[in-house]
XYZ file of C-alpha atoms in Angstrom:
489
model
C 124.151 307.661 -59.121
C 125.659 310.301 -57.024
C 123.520 312.783 -54.876
C 123.511 315.755 -57.022
C 122.237 313.436 -60.092
C 119.756 311.765 -57.801
C 118.254 315.417 -57.110
C 118.289 316.330 -60.636
C 116.519 313.046 -61.698
C 113.956 313.326 -58.641
C 113.567 317.086 -59.691
C 113.019 316.230 -63.501
C 110.190 313.645 -62.491
C 108.511 315.667 -60.278
C 108.651 318.404 -62.565
C 107.015 316.594 -65.275
C 104.553 315.189 -62.789
C 103.934 318.546 -61.442
C 103.675 319.681 -64.828
C 100.746 317.216 -65.758
C 99.005 317.699 -62.725
C 99.398 321.410 -62.987
C 98.155 321.597 -66.617
C 95.412 319.298 -65.968
C 94.319 321.476 -63.162
C 94.828 324.789 -65.123
C 92.568 322.993 -67.943
C 89.816 322.196 -65.518
C 89.881 325.403 -64.297
C 89.503 327.114 -67.588
C 86.796 324.540 -68.588
C 85.016 325.296 -65.607
C 85.121 328.564 -65.280
C 85.014 329.824 -69.018
C 82.199 327.259 -70.355
C 80.645 324.828 -67.885
C 80.043 326.900 -64.537
C 78.622 330.434 -63.970
C 80.797 332.423 -61.374
C 78.405 331.215 -58.512
C 78.909 327.600 -59.254
C 82.609 328.027 -59.631
C 82.962 330.027 -56.377
C 80.303 327.525 -54.294
C 82.613 324.285 -55.635
C 85.999 326.018 -54.479
C 84.492 327.489 -51.154
C 83.220 323.944 -50.367
C 86.658 322.386 -51.265
C 88.350 325.018 -48.556
C 85.882 323.952 -45.923
C 86.553 320.200 -46.709
C 90.276 321.204 -46.677
C 89.662 322.283 -42.910
C 87.825 318.987 -42.299
C 90.542 316.941 -43.673
C 93.190 318.528 -41.455
C 91.284 316.806 -38.441
C 91.194 313.649 -40.443
C 94.973 313.732 -41.229
C 96.692 315.444 -38.505
C 100.494 315.370 -39.127
C 101.023 311.754 -39.260
C 101.992 311.539 -42.626
C 104.653 313.776 -42.726
C 105.735 312.006 -39.384
C 105.810 308.978 -40.731
C 107.909 310.294 -43.867
C 110.513 311.808 -41.756
C 111.304 308.236 -39.600
C 111.507 306.283 -43.148
C 113.628 308.525 -44.526
C 115.639 308.035 -40.892
C 115.267 304.317 -40.686
C 116.053 303.609 -44.334
C 119.415 304.113 -43.365
C 119.859 302.603 -39.955
C 117.237 299.897 -39.308
C 115.027 299.327 -42.373
C 113.052 296.533 -40.493
C 111.283 299.158 -38.220
C 109.491 300.422 -41.371
C 106.954 297.781 -41.742
C 105.961 298.416 -38.056
C 105.939 302.324 -38.807
C 103.615 302.055 -41.849
C 101.021 299.693 -40.158
C 100.728 301.542 -37.090
C 100.169 304.882 -39.262
C 97.657 303.259 -41.575
C 95.922 301.768 -38.555
C 95.743 305.188 -36.850
C 94.235 307.039 -40.042
C 91.741 304.687 -40.304
C 90.679 305.157 -36.911
C 90.637 309.165 -37.128
C 89.026 309.209 -40.582
C 86.295 307.009 -39.473
C 85.545 309.243 -36.355
C 85.841 312.409 -38.476
C 83.743 311.158 -41.598
C 80.767 309.946 -39.217
C 80.634 313.514 -37.441
C 80.451 315.493 -41.144
C 77.783 312.758 -42.118
C 75.696 313.705 -38.785
C 76.429 317.475 -38.995
C 76.693 318.157 -42.598
C 73.414 320.001 -42.528
C 74.305 322.013 -39.415
C 77.679 323.003 -40.597
C 76.092 324.246 -43.769
C 73.292 326.475 -42.127
C 76.156 327.859 -39.511
C 78.433 328.906 -42.586
C 75.479 330.577 -43.885
C 74.663 328.637 -47.199
C 72.123 325.590 -46.421
C 72.340 324.828 -50.090
C 76.112 323.712 -49.641
C 74.729 320.417 -47.427
C 74.811 318.037 -50.308
C 78.195 318.984 -51.131
C 79.426 318.586 -47.530
C 77.741 315.098 -47.434
C 79.242 314.132 -50.826
C 82.536 315.582 -49.044
C 83.113 312.887 -46.716
C 84.500 310.753 -49.664
C 86.886 313.659 -50.453
C 88.272 313.590 -47.621
C 89.233 309.936 -47.427
C 90.321 309.834 -51.136
C 92.552 313.018 -50.634
C 93.698 312.018 -47.286
C 95.296 308.441 -48.999
C 96.318 310.086 -52.097
C 98.472 312.476 -50.300
C 99.456 310.034 -47.762
C 101.302 307.800 -50.451
C 102.976 310.961 -51.980
C 104.526 311.733 -48.714
C 105.770 308.366 -47.943
C 107.161 308.124 -51.232
C 109.059 311.356 -50.646
C 110.422 309.851 -47.267
C 111.746 307.037 -49.117
C 113.432 309.322 -51.549
C 111.491 307.437 -54.582
C 110.096 310.770 -56.075
C 109.392 309.065 -59.086
C 106.515 307.247 -57.493
C 105.308 310.314 -55.701
C 105.357 312.254 -58.628
C 103.319 309.870 -60.871
C 100.537 309.397 -58.107
C 100.022 313.258 -58.151
C 100.318 313.402 -62.090
C 97.593 310.234 -62.315
C 95.252 312.327 -59.427
C 95.362 315.318 -61.806
C 94.535 313.375 -65.134
C 91.975 311.399 -63.483
C 90.152 314.590 -61.886
C 90.182 316.190 -65.137
C 88.336 313.621 -67.032
C 85.741 312.581 -64.600
C 84.973 316.237 -63.305
C 84.361 317.350 -66.954
C 82.020 314.274 -67.489
C 80.207 314.479 -64.274
C 79.219 318.361 -65.315
C 78.751 317.448 -68.642
C 75.923 314.942 -67.357
C 73.991 317.655 -66.109
C 75.527 317.502 -62.209
C 76.784 320.947 -62.444
C 79.372 322.092 -59.502
C 78.455 318.730 -57.444
C 79.509 316.775 -60.528
C 82.989 318.521 -60.530
C 83.388 317.709 -56.763
C 82.218 314.117 -57.654
C 85.090 314.104 -60.224
C 87.504 315.336 -57.528
C 86.660 312.541 -55.238
C 87.105 309.787 -58.139
C 90.313 311.357 -59.165
C 92.023 311.181 -55.775
C 90.257 307.821 -55.047
C 91.895 306.074 -58.058
C 95.348 307.733 -57.344
C 95.226 306.669 -53.721
C 94.390 302.781 -54.782
C 97.178 303.004 -57.205
C 99.780 304.826 -54.683
C 98.742 302.043 -51.863
C 99.244 299.130 -54.041
C 102.737 300.411 -55.139
C 103.549 301.336 -51.751
C 102.717 297.763 -50.716
C 104.081 295.661 -53.260
C 107.176 297.688 -54.002
C 108.247 298.884 -50.607
C 106.329 297.354 -47.605
C 106.908 293.832 -48.780
C 110.639 294.417 -49.502
C 111.699 294.667 -45.940
C 111.554 292.042 -43.404
C 109.949 293.392 -40.234
C 112.005 293.724 -37.196
C 110.802 291.165 -34.466
C 110.254 293.916 -32.169
C 109.044 297.369 -32.939
C 111.648 299.336 -31.454
C 110.404 300.544 -27.922
C 109.310 304.238 -27.965
C 109.328 304.394 -31.765
C 105.435 304.773 -31.937
C 105.353 307.158 -29.520
C 108.090 309.514 -31.280
C 106.137 309.085 -34.100
C 103.149 310.799 -32.875
C 104.971 313.371 -30.668
C 106.703 314.584 -34.096
C 103.412 314.629 -35.719
C 102.251 317.278 -32.944
C 104.336 320.296 -34.373
C 103.609 318.926 -37.744
C 100.010 319.357 -37.273
C 100.160 322.741 -35.897
C 101.936 323.387 -39.150
C 99.486 321.872 -41.261
C 96.991 323.950 -39.237
C 98.419 327.039 -40.176
C 98.852 326.014 -43.694
C 95.264 325.537 -43.990
C 94.572 328.745 -42.277
C 96.674 330.519 -45.003
C 95.453 328.468 -47.953
C 92.226 327.892 -47.328
C 90.206 329.698 -44.378
C 90.512 332.766 -46.139
C 88.446 331.232 -49.134
C 86.181 330.149 -46.524
C 85.991 333.560 -45.224
C 85.183 335.284 -48.500
C 82.248 332.945 -48.722
C 80.978 333.685 -45.280
C 81.343 337.516 -45.538
C 80.605 338.158 -49.473
C 79.200 336.016 -52.310
C 80.097 332.845 -54.137
C 81.153 335.347 -57.280
C 83.553 337.159 -54.952
C 84.962 333.377 -53.866
C 85.285 332.899 -57.685
C 87.486 335.883 -57.817
C 89.357 335.249 -55.043
C 89.770 331.508 -55.935
C 90.839 332.023 -59.715
C 93.488 334.364 -58.360
C 94.951 331.779 -55.927
C 94.678 328.767 -58.695
C 96.753 331.068 -61.028
C 99.347 331.689 -58.370
C 99.653 328.291 -57.603
C 99.997 327.233 -61.322
C 102.861 329.484 -61.490
C 104.455 327.932 -58.225
C 104.539 324.339 -59.620
C 108.484 324.179 -60.066
C 109.551 325.747 -56.903
C 107.008 323.183 -55.176
C 108.858 320.285 -57.176
C 112.382 321.562 -56.288
C 111.475 321.461 -52.561
C 109.722 318.334 -52.426
C 112.805 316.735 -54.453
C 115.605 318.349 -52.111
C 114.168 318.163 -48.547
C 114.726 314.475 -48.184
C 118.549 314.991 -48.670
C 118.686 317.161 -45.764
C 117.208 314.561 -43.333
C 119.759 312.146 -44.673
C 122.802 314.801 -44.604
C 122.334 315.940 -41.235
C 122.059 312.260 -39.858
C 125.583 311.515 -41.689
C 127.101 314.786 -40.747
C 127.135 316.462 -44.309
C 125.779 320.032 -43.270
C 128.440 321.642 -45.852
C 126.911 319.860 -48.873
C 123.577 320.522 -47.489
C 124.304 324.298 -47.469
C 125.503 324.270 -50.999
C 122.273 322.581 -52.373
C 120.021 325.127 -50.362
C 121.852 327.983 -51.436
C 121.929 327.093 -55.264
C 118.247 326.379 -55.034
C 117.291 329.478 -53.554
C 119.314 331.425 -55.806
C 117.904 329.690 -58.735
C 114.317 329.807 -57.383
C 114.435 333.840 -56.868
C 116.131 334.174 -60.283
C 112.959 332.784 -61.995
C 110.173 333.979 -59.376
C 110.876 337.667 -59.061
C 110.665 338.800 -62.662
C 107.836 336.258 -63.355
C 106.032 337.705 -60.536
C 106.770 341.241 -61.800
C 105.549 340.299 -65.220
C 102.572 338.687 -63.990
C 101.126 341.727 -62.192
C 101.925 343.817 -65.259
C 99.935 341.690 -67.675
C 97.158 340.429 -65.118
C 94.361 342.175 -66.484
C 94.465 341.588 -70.077
C 95.652 337.643 -68.874
C 92.307 337.341 -66.785
C 89.635 338.968 -69.294
C 91.190 337.152 -72.365
C 91.144 333.755 -70.486
C 88.431 333.360 -68.464
C 86.304 336.465 -69.767
C 84.854 339.814 -68.763
C 82.922 338.212 -65.786
C 86.153 337.441 -64.317
C 87.728 340.928 -64.002
C 87.369 341.036 -60.340
C 90.118 338.802 -60.138
C 92.575 341.122 -61.556
C 93.431 343.085 -58.308
C 93.619 339.927 -56.352
C 96.258 338.226 -58.823
C 98.083 341.665 -58.890
C 98.573 341.471 -54.901
C 99.221 337.724 -55.080
C 102.036 338.186 -57.108
C 103.998 339.358 -54.439
C 102.840 336.193 -52.377
C 104.390 333.941 -55.360
C 107.857 335.092 -54.601
C 107.082 334.558 -50.789
C 105.640 331.229 -51.510
C 108.259 329.923 -53.665
C 110.836 330.432 -50.826
C 108.563 328.604 -48.377
C 107.951 325.651 -51.128
C 111.820 325.513 -50.842
C 112.342 325.562 -47.284
C 109.467 323.908 -45.198
C 109.693 320.393 -46.042
C 113.586 321.105 -45.606
C 113.172 322.149 -41.895
C 111.060 319.317 -41.378
C 113.883 317.005 -42.204
C 116.203 319.031 -40.330
C 114.272 318.309 -37.328
C 113.186 321.846 -36.723
C 109.225 321.121 -37.608
C 108.556 322.616 -33.923
C 110.179 325.626 -34.460
C 108.551 325.982 -37.906
C 105.225 325.302 -36.454
C 105.491 327.974 -33.725
C 106.241 330.330 -36.647
C 103.394 329.401 -38.902
C 101.056 329.357 -35.807
C 101.655 332.828 -34.878
C 101.556 334.377 -38.320
C 98.558 332.117 -39.432
C 96.685 333.544 -36.397
C 97.792 337.070 -37.295
C 96.324 336.051 -41.160
C 93.163 334.790 -39.695
C 92.483 338.100 -37.982
C 93.636 340.297 -40.430
C 91.081 338.496 -43.014
C 88.227 339.000 -40.807
C 88.952 342.604 -40.452
C 89.945 343.224 -43.882
C 87.465 341.105 -46.018
C 83.807 342.683 -44.920
C 85.702 346.337 -45.240
C 87.805 345.969 -48.707
C 86.531 342.752 -50.162
C 88.591 339.952 -51.655
C 91.514 342.501 -51.933
C 91.781 342.405 -48.282
C 92.126 338.828 -48.211
C 94.738 339.129 -50.802
C 96.606 341.576 -48.747
C 96.319 339.900 -45.420
C 97.769 336.586 -47.249
C 100.859 338.821 -48.538
C 101.516 340.588 -45.102
C 101.517 337.537 -42.750
C 103.543 335.176 -45.169
C 106.230 338.102 -45.317
C 106.942 337.615 -41.511
C 106.662 333.774 -41.609
C 109.302 333.500 -44.921
C 111.768 335.633 -42.772
C 111.613 333.368 -40.039
C 112.187 330.355 -41.886
C 115.396 331.697 -43.378
C 116.480 332.689 -40.093
C 116.045 329.268 -38.653
C 117.659 327.730 -42.034
C 120.739 330.127 -41.375
C 121.056 328.587 -37.853
C 121.251 324.933 -39.259
C 123.403 325.462 -42.188
C 125.208 328.751 -41.761
C 124.298 330.208 -45.004
C 126.410 332.753 -46.702
C 124.297 335.799 -46.494
C 126.498 338.208 -48.336
C 126.840 335.973 -51.284
C 123.318 335.608 -51.212
C 122.513 339.247 -50.878
C 124.587 340.222 -54.084
C 122.790 337.514 -56.157
C 119.208 338.553 -55.035
C 120.074 342.426 -55.521
C 121.030 341.637 -58.980
C 118.052 339.579 -59.663
C 115.954 342.635 -58.516
C 118.277 345.088 -60.643
C 117.558 342.903 -63.740
C 113.535 342.632 -62.908
C 113.462 346.260 -62.581
C 114.943 346.952 -65.788
C 112.643 344.312 -67.437
C 109.475 345.814 -65.949
C 110.442 349.479 -67.232
C 110.804 348.155 -70.547
C 107.631 346.251 -70.565
C 105.520 349.178 -69.091
C 107.058 351.574 -71.585
C 105.840 349.509 -74.797
C 102.341 347.950 -73.490
C 100.244 351.325 -73.271
C 100.942 351.435 -77.101
C 99.412 348.319 -78.244
C 96.109 346.338 -78.088
C 94.945 343.881 -75.254
C 96.085 340.909 -77.206
C 99.325 342.254 -78.346
C 99.932 343.288 -74.886
C 99.598 339.847 -73.362
C 101.863 338.071 -75.787
C 104.410 340.909 -76.412
C 105.055 341.692 -72.912
C 105.650 337.990 -71.983
C 108.273 337.952 -75.126
C 109.746 341.097 -74.196
C 110.084 340.533 -70.566
C 111.538 337.180 -71.067
C 113.908 338.234 -73.709
C 115.227 341.135 -71.583
C 115.559 339.325 -68.584
C 117.458 336.064 -70.395
C 119.688 338.861 -71.873
C 120.291 340.553 -68.828
C 120.845 337.306 -66.725
C 123.141 336.052 -69.234
C 125.287 339.481 -69.508
C 125.364 339.723 -65.806
C 126.692 336.065 -65.297
C 123.461 334.990 -63.022
C 122.702 332.343 -65.710
C 125.331 330.445 -67.743
C 123.629 328.734 -70.980
C 125.856 325.828 -70.900
C 124.481 324.830 -67.383
C 120.960 325.452 -68.668
C 121.401 323.163 -71.969
C 123.058 320.432 -69.232
C 120.369 320.579 -67.044
C 117.546 319.985 -69.774
C 119.809 317.139 -71.432
C-alpha cells in the first residue's frame, strides 16, 4: 500500500469512527438538553467536566504524545526499544494519576467551595474515576496514532462515544440526573480504555522482542519532550475548558449551558478536520526522518486547501442559520446560545487549521515552538475571559477565544512554512477563490431567507448554500467531481 493509499485508508477509518463518536455525542447532547436535563443541570454537568479537564491535565502531562512520537520514530530504527518505552510510560502514568486522584479525593469539597458551588462536591468526588478512565482511553488512541495504526485508534474512540451515550442516558433515566450523566461518561471511557489497553498489549506490545538494554538517555528524552507537550496541553485546556469554568464562576449554570452548547456544535462541525489532522500527522515524522520533505509539503498543502474549501463556507452558513437551528433543535430555552454560536463560527475555521497543523508540528519536532505560541496566546485568552465575561457575558468568552486563536493559527502556519517551505502564492489564490465563492453563497442565502418561515429557512438555506457552493466550486476548478467520486469509493 502506497503512502497516499495508507493516508486515505486511515482517514476513512478515522472519519467513520469520528462520525460514530460525534453522532453519539450529538445525540447525547440533544437528548440531555432537550428532554432529560434542564439548562441548570446541563450547565452544571459540563462545568464540572471542564474542571475535571484541568485536573486531568496534571494527571496526563504530555507523556502520551511524547511516547507516540518516539514509537513512530523507533518503529523505523529500533523496534526493540518500544516495549521499554511503553512500560516506563505506563508506570509513570500510574504514579502521577494516583497522586492526583488522592489529592482530588481529599480536597474535592474545598475545591467546590472555592469555585463558588458547594453542590458540585459529589460530582468532583466521582470525577476521580472520570480522570482515570479518560486518561487511559486517550492514551491508547494516541499510542495507536504513533504506530500509524489509525483504525485501532478510531475504533477506541468510536466505542467510547457509543458506550458513553448508552450509559449516560440509562443512568439519567434511573433518576440520577446530571450526576448520572457523568457516571455514564465514566463507564464509556473506562470500557474503551480497557479495550484499547488489551489490543495494545496483545496486538502490538507482544510483537516486539524487547531490546536487552533500554537505550541510554531515551527515558530522559521521553520526559524532556513531554515538557513542551505539557505546556501545549495546558494551553489547550485554557483555550477549551477554562473559559467554561470561568463562565460558571462569574455567571450561572444556565450561562454555562448556553456557552457549552455553542462549543459542542462547533466541535461536531470540526470532526472531519480533526480526523484528517490525526491521520496525516504521523507521516510527517516518518518523512522528516527519511528526508522526504517535498512529499510532506504536498500532503500538507493539499490537506489545507481541501479543509478550507469545506470549512469557510460551512462556518459562514452556520452563522446565518444559527438562530433557527438552535431554537428548533434544542428549544427556545437555549436561544441564549445563538450569539455564542455565531461568534464561534469564526473559531471553526481557525480550529480546522489548528486540527490539521498542531499534531503535525509535534511529529516534525517543533513541539517546543508550538508550546511557546500556545502558552502565550492562552495566557492572553485567560486574561480576556476574565475581563470580558463579567462585562458582556458568554459572548465575551466566545470573542476572547476567536481573537487569541487567530494569533495562534498565524504562528503555527509560519512554523510549518519554515519546515516545509509552503508555496504561499498558490495557497493564497486557492483560499481567495474559496472566500469569493463563499461570499456569493452567503449573499444568495441572505436574500432568500427573510422571505420564508424558520423551518423553511433552515433547510432551504442549507440546500441553497450547499448547491451554490458546489456549482461555483466545480465551475472554478476548485473541485473535480471525478476526484470526489474516487475518494468516496
